[in-house]
Amino acid sequence: MPEGNAPFSQTEYDRRIALTRTAMSEAGLDALFVTDPSNQAWLTGYDGWSFYVHQGVLLRMEGEPMWWGRFMDSMGALRTCWMSEANIFGYADSYVQSTVRHPMQELAARLKDMGLESAKIGVEMENYYYSAKAHQVFVTEMPNATFADVTALVNWQRLIKSHEEIAFIRKAARISERVIETAIDRAAPGVRKNDVVADIMHAGITGVDDIWGDYPAIVPLTPSGLDATAAHLTWNGDPMREGEATFFELSGCYRRYHAPLCRTVFLGTPPKEMLDAEAAQIEGIEAALNAARAGNRTRDIAQALVDVLQKHGIYREGRCGYPIGLSYPPDWGERTASLRVEDETILQPGMTFHFMPALWMDTWGLETTETILITDSGPAEALCNVERKLFVKD
Amino acid sequence: MPEGNAPFSQTEYDRRIALTRTAMSEAGLDALFVTDPSNQAWLTGYDGWSFYVHQGVLLRMEGEPMWWGRFMDSMGALRTCWMSEANIFGYADSYVQSTVRHPMQELAARLKDMGLESAKIGVEMENYYYSAKAHQVFVTEMPNATFADVTALVNWQRLIKSHEEIAFIRKAARISERVIETAIDRAAPGVRKNDVVADIMHAGITGVDDIWGDYPAIVPLTPSGLDATAAHLTWNGDPMREGEATFFELSGCYRRYHAPLCRTVFLGTPPKEMLDAEAAQIEGIEAALNAARAGNRTRDIAQALVDVLQKHGIYREGRCGYPIGLSYPPDWGERTASLRVEDETILQPGMTFHFMPALWMDTWGLETTETILITDSGPAEALCNVERKLFVKD
């Protein structure tokens, strides 16, 4: 049997499972069925692009977690998970995208065999890969079980990163610097946007020295001019143009860990209102990082930004950041705490956020962001080292 | 107001909406709420990496479709959809990943305002981006409405491609040839896998001449040796090794349209059993393409492959293909018909499939596949032009 190639020490996985079981116990669960691919990887090491079919990790209060998925992907689980082969389960291919049977029927039958027929089972109701249908089938097939919505139960355990995880995020940050530098370097009038993105991706996957690049959970977001008033447009084959700002929202990725970073490039001479916004944004970032201290709250970071921007006459709605770390598409955020004025989460050392004070204005967008680490004392540490400014190329 | 940049003619969108409304009428629906990003794009042109928050397209039996999503993404909808601004709706950022409110509450309130309080509403229960929670909230907020599971209702309308769509897929196929050639060219002992992938991605996004490359819905799958016994592992930083087979499952993408293609490279001298499997696989592909004729059924393609493989002593389970075209992550399949021996779909001109007779054996994997187009008469057309064989580099 090939041994798993899980990226972390057993001590680290044991830590994660202990944390999760404490939360399970508080929720009164007998078992937890985890569908979020990031949560699966965090608990077991499982890594594969197979989340487009139903799969998950089952954790009970005792014993190893169990990975369950399509049979052909159980081969991948054997290659990537730390558990023994006895805890890897595959279902037949006839369940895949079938109109007459559903994989959750197969899972329910297994759970009954395990004696979980009347168990209290936690599921992640608000997750990309736990469909309305999957839940409906699961509940129907297990009429004696009790289901609890424990969306983000595991995600919350991920909020404070271990030293092993922070080491990975620091590696991702080295790649993030490289990809942002590549974008800034390549941006020029007449250069097709897709050619810039090709170089960005090449730099990101090449990585830095022995830090090889994994795929980020979001593709490069690189809109220019009017397109940059929208937050999430991708690229096309149009040439970049003089007189336009382009923001680059990118992340390096090392073994699924991210360190997102944005910078904006202006080709030509930026208008005064953009330079004014730049100054306000940079002052706001400094104030926010200074507020991002252990013992403060997430809302303090957001309020520090809002106060500075308002002083400069900029009224910004919406959250200005989210926790980051281990992620799979479609999102590199962890979906727990938010950096916004009503969020009450107490900041603790080891938390990592993408602090994201982007400004999307009527006719242009300006994104300058940082991945930050809450430290034992003092302001947050910005993990990437790229000059914090609007890059002007004229 | 900037005009939308939807990639197809209005005639094409009108065709799609008419097809969809016929299916809606058969299902007795008053309204259809579409969450699948591919279906949203197919109906409206919407294109953005924003499917990690709740959004969708509402189609009634009259009038333009409506796009609904996060306010900041409504800017992207204005930039990419063909509809008028009056049919683009954004919800406040306070709904995003909130623990106290849900975007589906906001949608339900809008539907009630539109007089849909007691309507029969179709939803896509089995979809990545329609969570169990979203459905629960939707149903709770609209107690007088009737909900029907119409998973894949729109997907089925996408099965036969228009001439405009086939033109896009042919462009994607040009890119697929380039990326596969890049992979074959770069594979060599000692070369790090991520460096090969960096070049693959660079080639894919650069595209071919004026055919600029979009992001494929699946990242490069490039496992070697034992990892190739698993279907969906991605890459790492290990060097490629003499004596190992590596399969490359890749796709070019042009404006969200795909043409997946796989080839396998062996570094060194392949074992006889692999060469025997190669011969069987190629013979099976020829037989299957010959069976892939208008009027035949999907099962005929699968059976033709199975028969040839069995003649050579290879017993292969699982489906051997699926329809492809417009797609967003995490899957480039359309999730309707399957190429498998029990699937009854009648083949019609304009259907496009990724025919995928991959062999995952105990200690190695061999993938040689084609994107095929069902033609008016005669065997299917393979849309990519790359020699169909195991590539041996020694």
XYZ file of N, CA and C in Angstrom, chain A residues 54-254:
603
model
N -19.811 14.052 -5.619
C -20.042 14.024 -4.179
C -18.941 13.231 -3.467
N -18.442 13.816 -2.414
C -17.410 13.180 -1.598
C -17.382 13.895 -0.257
N -16.739 13.285 0.709
C -16.680 13.935 2.004
C -15.854 13.161 3.006
N -15.713 13.775 4.171
C -14.997 13.138 5.283
C -15.976 12.961 6.429
N -16.002 11.753 6.974
C -16.846 11.467 8.134
C -15.957 11.370 9.369
N -16.286 12.179 10.356
C -15.525 12.150 11.603
C -16.470 11.794 12.742
N -16.098 10.750 13.478
C -16.840 10.391 14.681
C -16.029 10.821 15.899
N -16.533 10.548 17.082
C -15.838 11.018 18.282
C -14.617 10.158 18.624
N -14.505 9.010 17.964
C -13.344 8.131 18.178
C -12.828 7.659 16.829
N -11.581 7.285 16.781
C -11.018 6.649 15.591
C -10.578 7.636 14.523
N -9.995 7.085 13.462
C -9.542 7.925 12.348
C -10.736 8.491 11.589
N -10.554 9.645 10.958
C -11.589 10.095 10.032
C -11.688 9.129 8.856
N -12.815 9.156 8.169
C -12.999 8.312 6.994
C -13.205 9.191 5.777
N -12.512 8.851 4.691
C -12.744 9.576 3.434
C -13.655 8.731 2.571
N -14.650 9.377 1.979
C -15.638 8.703 1.143
C -15.813 9.483 -0.145
N -15.754 8.798 -1.269
C -15.943 9.471 -2.560
C -16.043 8.451 -3.678
N -15.969 8.962 -4.890
C -16.044 8.115 -6.072
C -14.907 7.109 -6.047
N -15.183 5.893 -6.487
C -14.157 4.856 -6.374
C -12.840 5.290 -7.008
N -12.910 5.871 -8.215
C -11.646 6.217 -8.889
C -10.869 7.270 -8.092
N -11.572 8.066 -7.303
C -10.881 9.062 -6.487
C -10.381 8.494 -5.168
N -10.879 7.325 -4.798
C -10.340 6.691 -3.590
C -8.864 6.319 -3.816
N -8.500 6.109 -5.073
C -7.078 5.903 -5.384
C -6.277 7.156 -5.018
N -6.843 8.307 -5.315
C -6.199 9.573 -4.948
C -6.175 9.774 -3.443
N -7.217 9.317 -2.771
C -7.250 9.425 -1.308
C -6.146 8.566 -0.694
N -5.951 7.369 -1.255
C -4.855 6.514 -0.771
C -3.513 7.209 -0.941
N -3.402 8.009 -2.005
C -2.127 8.667 -2.292
C -1.912 9.915 -1.442
N -2.981 10.516 -0.941
C -2.824 11.836 -0.305
C -3.243 11.904 1.161
N -4.093 11.005 1.620
C -4.556 11.055 3.019
C -3.579 10.327 3.937
N -3.636 10.686 5.225
C -2.742 10.039 6.192
C -3.377 8.790 6.817
N -4.683 8.576 6.587
C -5.335 7.469 7.276
C -4.991 6.121 6.622
N -5.349 5.063 7.332
C -5.122 3.722 6.792
C -6.136 3.419 5.698
N -5.798 2.463 4.849
C -6.651 2.101 3.718
C -8.049 1.698 4.173
N -8.127 1.138 5.386
C -9.431 0.693 5.889
C -10.413 1.847 6.061
N -9.890 3.071 6.072
C -10.765 4.227 6.254
C -10.940 5.068 4.988
N -10.688 4.447 3.846
C -10.929 5.087 2.547
C -12.024 4.281 1.856
N -13.100 4.949 1.474
C -14.253 4.256 0.877
C -14.597 4.867 -0.479
N -14.828 3.992 -1.459
C -15.226 4.470 -2.781
C -16.578 3.923 -3.189
N -17.374 4.767 -3.853
C -18.664 4.286 -4.374
C -18.556 4.043 -5.874
N -19.458 3.212 -6.374
C -19.395 2.773 -7.778
C -19.678 3.928 -8.733
N -19.095 3.846 -9.924
C -19.239 4.906 -10.914
C -20.677 5.063 -11.402
N -21.483 4.040 -11.204
C -22.878 4.136 -11.655
C -23.665 5.182 -10.860
N -23.130 5.621 -9.729
C -23.787 6.677 -8.958
C -23.482 8.074 -9.499
N -22.472 8.178 -10.348
C -21.983 9.504 -10.752
C -22.942 10.155 -11.745
N -23.470 11.307 -11.364
C -24.353 12.086 -12.237
C -25.432 11.204 -12.864
N -25.956 10.320 -12.054
C -27.031 9.438 -12.494
C -28.372 10.112 -12.249
N -29.365 9.803 -13.078
C -30.702 10.340 -12.840
C -31.547 9.368 -12.011
N -31.029 8.155 -11.784
C -31.839 7.162 -11.066
C -31.285 6.798 -9.688
N -30.050 7.135 -9.423
C -29.515 6.867 -8.085
C -28.617 8.027 -7.668
N -28.368 8.132 -6.357
C -27.601 9.267 -5.839
C -26.531 8.752 -4.875
N -25.328 9.307 -4.952
C -24.252 8.835 -4.059
C -24.623 8.887 -2.577
N -25.493 9.831 -2.190
C -25.824 9.926 -0.766
C -26.621 8.717 -0.289
N -27.241 8.000 -1.208
C -27.879 6.733 -0.825
C -26.819 5.732 -0.379
N -25.739 5.720 -1.104
C -24.644 4.793 -0.784
C -24.015 5.165 0.560
N -23.834 6.474 0.780
C -23.264 6.910 2.058
C -24.193 6.546 3.213
N -25.490 6.791 3.033
C -26.450 6.497 4.105
C -26.412 5.011 4.473
N -26.318 4.150 3.461
C -26.260 2.708 3.737
C -25.015 2.377 4.569
N -23.906 3.012 4.233
C -22.679 2.780 5.021
C -22.846 3.230 6.466
N -23.442 4.397 6.641
C -23.590 4.928 8.002
C -24.471 4.013 8.838
N -25.513 3.477 8.199
C -26.370 2.541 8.931
C -25.564 1.306 9.334
N -24.743 0.825 8.422
C -23.885 -0.325 8.742
C -22.958 -0.032 9.911
N -22.579 1.225 10.055
C -21.660 1.614 11.132
C -22.394 1.832 12.448
N -23.720 1.664 12.429
C -24.475 1.876 13.655
C -24.884 3.321 13.881
N -24.862 4.110 12.815
C -25.196 5.529 12.961
C -26.637 5.831 12.543
N -27.454 4.793 12.477
C -28.829 4.954 11.991
C -29.608 6.028 12.756
N -29.396 6.098 14.075
C -30.150 7.062 14.888
C -29.237 8.158 15.439
N -28.143 8.373 14.761
C -27.150 9.306 15.275
C -27.559 10.754 15.032
N -26.900 11.652 15.747
C -26.998 13.081 15.432
C -25.807 13.440 14.547
N -26.120 13.841 13.335
C -25.096 14.038 12.305
C -25.035 15.507 11.916
N -23.852 16.062 11.969
C -23.663 17.446 11.546
C -23.334 17.510 10.062
N -23.986 18.439 9.356
C -23.691 18.643 7.930
C -23.465 20.130 7.676
N -22.781 20.407 6.583
C -22.458 21.795 6.204
C -23.507 22.263 5.192
N -24.587 22.815 5.694
C -25.716 23.182 4.815
C -25.329 24.266 3.816
N -24.444 25.161 4.219
C -24.098 26.292 3.341
C -22.695 26.043 2.777
N -22.661 25.169 1.775
C -21.364 24.846 1.186
C -21.563 24.566 -0.291
N -20.587 24.963 -1.109
C -20.697 24.790 -2.562
C -20.970 23.340 -2.938
N -20.391 22.424 -2.188
C -20.386 21.051 -2.665
C -21.327 20.148 -1.875
N -22.220 20.755 -1.135
C -23.292 19.999 -0.473
C -24.593 20.527 -1.055
N -25.064 19.881 -2.109
C -26.197 20.408 -2.858
C -27.495 20.220 -2.094
N -28.488 21.001 -2.480
C -29.834 20.855 -1.914
C -30.314 19.413 -2.070
N -30.020 18.834 -3.218
C -30.428 17.459 -3.488
C -29.693 16.471 -2.566
N -28.410 16.664 -2.380
C -27.636 15.765 -1.522
C -28.243 15.723 -0.121
N -28.590 16.882 0.393
C -29.176 16.922 1.731
C -30.539 16.237 1.752
N -31.329 16.508 0.729
C -32.659 15.908 0.655
C -32.570 14.375 0.658
N -31.651 13.842 -0.145
C -31.485 12.388 -0.224
C -30.968 11.839 1.118
N -30.008 12.520 1.695
C -29.411 12.076 2.956
C -30.490 11.963 4.041
N -31.294 13.000 4.173
C -32.345 13.029 5.198
C -33.391 11.937 4.932
N -33.754 11.793 3.669
C -34.762 10.784 3.317
C -34.272 9.373 3.626
N -33.000 9.134 3.361
C -32.443 7.795 3.532
C -32.160 7.456 4.989
N -32.118 8.462 5.840
C -31.821 8.210 7.252
C -32.922 8.817 8.129
N -34.093 8.242 8.060
C -35.247 8.854 8.746
C -35.111 8.887 10.261
N -34.291 8.028 10.828
C -34.161 7.996 12.287
C -33.013 8.840 12.807
N -32.228 9.365 11.905
C -31.113 10.215 12.325
C -31.599 11.641 12.552
N -30.805 12.396 13.304
C -31.076 13.818 13.495
C -29.973 14.589 12.781
N -30.368 15.604 12.034
C -29.365 16.383 11.299
C -29.239 17.777 11.899
N -28.012 18.215 12.041
C -27.754 19.564 12.556
C -26.934 20.329 11.521
N -27.326 21.569 11.294
C -26.548 22.421 10.394
C -25.338 22.954 11.152
N -24.169 22.448 10.798
C -22.935 22.921 11.444
C -22.010 23.538 10.399
N -22.616 24.305 9.491
C -21.837 25.066 8.519
C -20.712 25.818 9.226
N -19.514 25.679 8.696
C -18.342 26.422 9.188
C -17.837 25.950 10.552
N -18.397 24.864 11.082
C -17.858 24.350 12.346
C -16.358 24.083 12.214
N -15.970 23.397 11.131
C -14.541 23.125 10.931
C -13.808 24.403 10.537
N -14.441 25.209 9.677
C -13.786 26.449 9.240
C -13.343 27.304 10.428
N -14.183 27.369 11.469
C -13.813 28.182 12.631
C -12.584 27.621 13.340
N -12.406 26.316 13.298
C -11.212 25.724 13.923
C -9.939 26.099 13.152
N -10.130 26.484 11.908
C -8.990 26.820 11.050
C -8.517 28.259 11.230
N -9.247 29.041 12.004
C -9.002 30.486 12.042
C -7.606 30.831 12.561
N -7.181 30.158 13.636
C -5.826 30.399 14.155
C -4.893 29.366 13.541
N -3.893 29.834 12.827
C -2.999 28.928 12.118
C -1.873 28.436 13.023
N -1.480 27.194 12.789
C -0.322 26.637 13.491
C 0.972 27.173 12.872
N 2.061 26.902 13.538
C 3.354 27.310 12.965
C 3.595 26.634 11.620
N 3.187 25.368 11.510
C 3.363 24.666 10.232
C 2.578 25.354 9.131
N 1.377 25.792 9.460
C 0.553 26.458 8.449
C 1.101 27.830 8.080
N 1.555 28.561 9.089
C 2.094 29.895 8.801
C 3.331 29.787 7.917
N 4.109 28.737 8.121
C 5.273 28.528 7.247
C 4.833 28.343 5.793
N 3.725 27.635 5.585
C 3.202 27.453 4.219
C 2.719 28.792 3.642
N 2.026 29.566 4.473
C 1.486 30.849 3.988
C 2.634 31.801 3.651
N 3.697 31.743 4.435
C 4.861 32.580 4.112
C 5.464 32.173 2.760
N 5.450 30.885 2.481
C 5.945 30.445 1.167
C 5.028 30.946 0.054
N 3.728 30.846 0.289
C 2.784 31.369 -0.708
C 3.025 32.859 -0.935
N 3.366 33.557 0.140
C 3.597 35.006 0.029
C 4.798 35.318 -0.864
N 5.820 34.444 -0.807
C 6.966 34.649 -1.718
C 6.490 34.571 -3.173
N 5.593 33.624 -3.434
C 5.078 33.490 -4.805
C 4.188 34.685 -5.159
N 3.392 35.134 -4.197
C 2.512 36.283 -4.462
C 3.328 37.508 -4.878
N 4.435 37.722 -4.175
C 5.301 38.856 -4.558
C 5.721 38.709 -6.013
N 6.124 37.496 -6.386
C 6.627 37.263 -7.735
C 5.535 37.499 -8.790
N 4.333 37.049 -8.509
C 3.280 37.203 -9.531
C 2.848 38.664 -9.661
N 2.800 39.372 -8.540
C 2.431 40.797 -8.631
C 3.533 41.568 -9.365
N 4.779 41.255 -9.060
C 5.881 41.926 -9.765
C 5.815 41.637 -11.259
N 5.465 40.407 -11.603
C 5.335 40.036 -13.021
C 4.251 40.864 -13.691
N 3.119 40.995 -13.006
C 2.003 41.758 -13.575
C 2.392 43.216 -13.792
N 3.005 43.800 -12.782
C 3.389 45.215 -12.884
C 4.404 45.399 -14.008
N 5.320 44.465 -14.089
C 6.381 44.550 -15.089
C 5.834 44.433 -16.509
N 4.869 43.549 -16.701
C 4.393 43.257 -18.056
C 3.335 44.235 -18.540
N 2.641 44.904 -17.625
C 1.545 45.792 -18.034
C 2.096 46.954 -18.855
N 1.533 47.150 -20.043
C 1.976 48.253 -20.920
C 0.919 48.454 -22.003
N 0.825 49.662 -22.516
C -0.150 49.898 -23.589
C 0.101 48.958 -24.761
N -0.969 48.392 -25.287
C -0.852 47.526 -26.463
C -0.624 46.061 -26.142
N -0.250 45.746 -24.919
C -0.050 44.340 -24.547
C -1.418 43.712 -24.278
N -1.661 42.566 -24.894
C -2.943 41.910 -24.665
C -3.048 41.438 -23.215
N -4.229 41.598 -22.657
C -4.421 41.224 -21.253
C -4.144 39.739 -21.045
N -4.580 38.895 -21.964
C -4.341 37.463 -21.774
C -2.850 37.138 -21.785
N -2.059 37.920 -22.507
C -0.608 37.659 -22.489
C -0.003 38.012 -21.124
N -0.534 39.054 -20.510
C -0.085 39.379 -19.152
C -0.480 38.249 -18.198
N -1.708 37.779 -18.338
C -2.190 36.706 -17.447
C -1.385 35.423 -17.663
N -1.036 35.137 -18.903
C -0.216 33.942 -19.178
C 1.094 34.016 -18.387
N 1.701 35.197 -18.381
C 2.955 35.351 -17.629
C 2.724 35.281 -16.120
N 1.602 35.829 -15.671
C 1.261 35.762 -14.242
C 1.128 34.296 -13.813
N 0.385 33.536 -14.605
C 0.174 32.129 -14.244
C 1.490 31.359 -14.295
N 2.280 31.650 -15.297
C 3.568 30.968 -15.410
C 4.420 31.235 -14.173
N 4.460 32.489 -13.765
C 5.246 32.837 -12.575
C 4.681 32.152 -11.332
N 3.376 32.098 -11.231
C 2.743 31.535 -10.039
C 2.974 30.046 -9.894
N 2.955 29.334 -11.009
C 3.135 27.881 -10.952
C 4.624 27.518 -10.875
N 5.454 28.323 -11.523
C 6.900 28.096 -11.386
C 7.314 28.262 -9.926
N 6.751 29.276 -9.275
C 7.086 29.512 -7.885
C 8.443 30.182 -7.730
N 9.005 30.053 -6.538
C 10.267 30.716 -6.208
C 11.208 29.666 -5.635
N 12.316 29.446 -6.307
C 13.280 28.435 -5.870
C 12.566 27.088 -5.673
N 12.687 26.490 -4.485
C 12.041 25.183 -4.298
C 10.598 25.297 -3.821
N 10.097 26.523 -3.766
C 8.673 26.714 -3.414
C 7.876 26.612 -4.702
N 7.420 25.398 -5.040
C 6.680 25.210 -6.290
C 5.253 25.716 -6.127
N 4.700 26.176 -7.242
C 3.396 26.814 -7.178
C 2.251 25.858 -7.440
N 1.269 25.915 -6.569
C 0.017 25.189 -6.720
C -0.994 26.147 -7.376
N -2.171 25.623 -7.762
C -3.161 26.511 -8.373
C -3.898 27.297 -7.294
N -4.014 28.617 -7.467
C -4.814 29.395 -6.515
C -6.295 29.055 -6.665
N -7.055 29.296 -5.606
C -8.481 28.973 -5.593
C -9.306 29.943 -6.440
N -8.712 31.043 -6.855
C -9.373 32.001 -7.750
C -8.385 32.327 -8.867
N -8.869 32.402 -10.093
C -7.991 32.760 -11.205
C -7.644 34.246 -11.129
N -6.618 34.681 -11.865
C -6.260 36.101 -11.818
C -7.438 37.010 -12.191
N -7.690 37.987 -11.328
C -8.701 39.010 -11.622
C -7.926 40.256 -12.025
N -8.142 40.708 -13.257
C -7.251 41.714 -13.838
C -7.990 42.755 -14.678
N -9.108 43.276 -14.191
C -9.873 44.182 -15.058
C -9.270 45.582 -15.177
N -9.525 46.193 -16.327
C -9.021 47.531 -16.643
C -10.170 48.499 -16.849
N -9.897 49.773 -16.571
C -10.819 50.841 -16.925
C -12.203 50.597 -16.360
N -13.217 50.707 -17.203
C -14.595 50.526 -16.740
C -14.827 49.130 -16.178
N -14.154 48.130 -16.755
C -14.321 46.774 -16.224
C -13.871 46.682 -14.764
N -12.979 47.576 -14.369
C -12.468 47.552 -13.001
C -13.457 48.164 -12.001
N -14.585 48.659 -12.485
C -15.644 49.062 -11.548
C -16.384 47.834 -11.029
N -16.184 46.714 -11.702
C -16.781 45.442 -11.291
C -15.701 44.648 -10.571
N -16.119 43.887 -9.584
C -15.129 43.289 -8.688
C -14.515 42.012 -9.241
N -15.248 41.259 -10.065
C -14.832 39.880 -10.321
C -14.817 39.489 -11.790
N -14.486 40.449 -12.649
C -14.334 40.089 -14.057
C -12.952 39.494 -14.290
N -12.890 38.555 -15.217
C -11.589 37.983 -15.552
C -11.054 38.696 -16.801
N -10.226 38.051 -17.585
C -9.527 38.767 -18.656
C -10.142 38.461 -20.023
N -9.666 39.202 -21.012
C -9.963 38.851 -22.400
C -8.719 39.154 -23.248
N -8.878 39.187 -24.553
C -7.724 39.367 -25.430
C -7.505 40.803 -25.886
N -8.182 41.748 -25.224
C -8.012 43.153 -25.624
C -6.672 43.697 -25.158
N -6.085 44.595 -25.941
C -4.834 45.223 -25.498
C -5.085 46.208 -24.364
N -4.108 46.320 -23.496
C -4.174 47.321 -22.426
C -4.034 48.706 -23.050
N -4.631 49.694 -22.384
C -4.691 51.019 -22.987
C -4.146 52.114 -22.090
N -3.509 53.056 -22.707
C -3.091 54.293 -22.052
C -4.305 54.957 -21.389
N -4.083 55.480 -20.185
C -5.154 56.231 -19.525
C -6.063 55.368 -18.671
N -5.722 54.084 -18.518
C -6.584 53.192 -17.738
C -5.842 52.593 -16.548
N -6.605 52.425 -15.474
C -6.090 51.678 -14.321
C -6.505 50.214 -14.464
N -5.585 49.320 -14.088
C -5.871 47.881 -14.068
C -5.530 47.375 -12.686
N -6.492 46.709 -12.037
C -6.075 46.102 -10.768
C -5.794 44.623 -10.966
N -4.803 44.152 -10.236
C -4.398 42.751 -10.291
C -4.665 42.134 -8.927
N -5.673 41.277 -8.869
C -5.969 40.556 -7.625
C -5.481 39.125 -7.823
N -4.401 38.785 -7.121
C -3.683 37.543 -7.401
C -3.301 36.873 -6.084
N -2.957 35.605 -6.184
C -2.376 34.951 -5.008
C -1.412 33.873 -5.448
N -0.284 33.808 -4.793
C 0.521 32.610 -4.857
C -0.170 31.526 -4.049
N 0.172 30.283 -4.351
C -0.409 29.167 -3.614
C 0.669 28.106 -3.421
N 0.870 27.726 -2.169
C 1.809 26.650 -1.861
C 1.046 25.545 -1.156
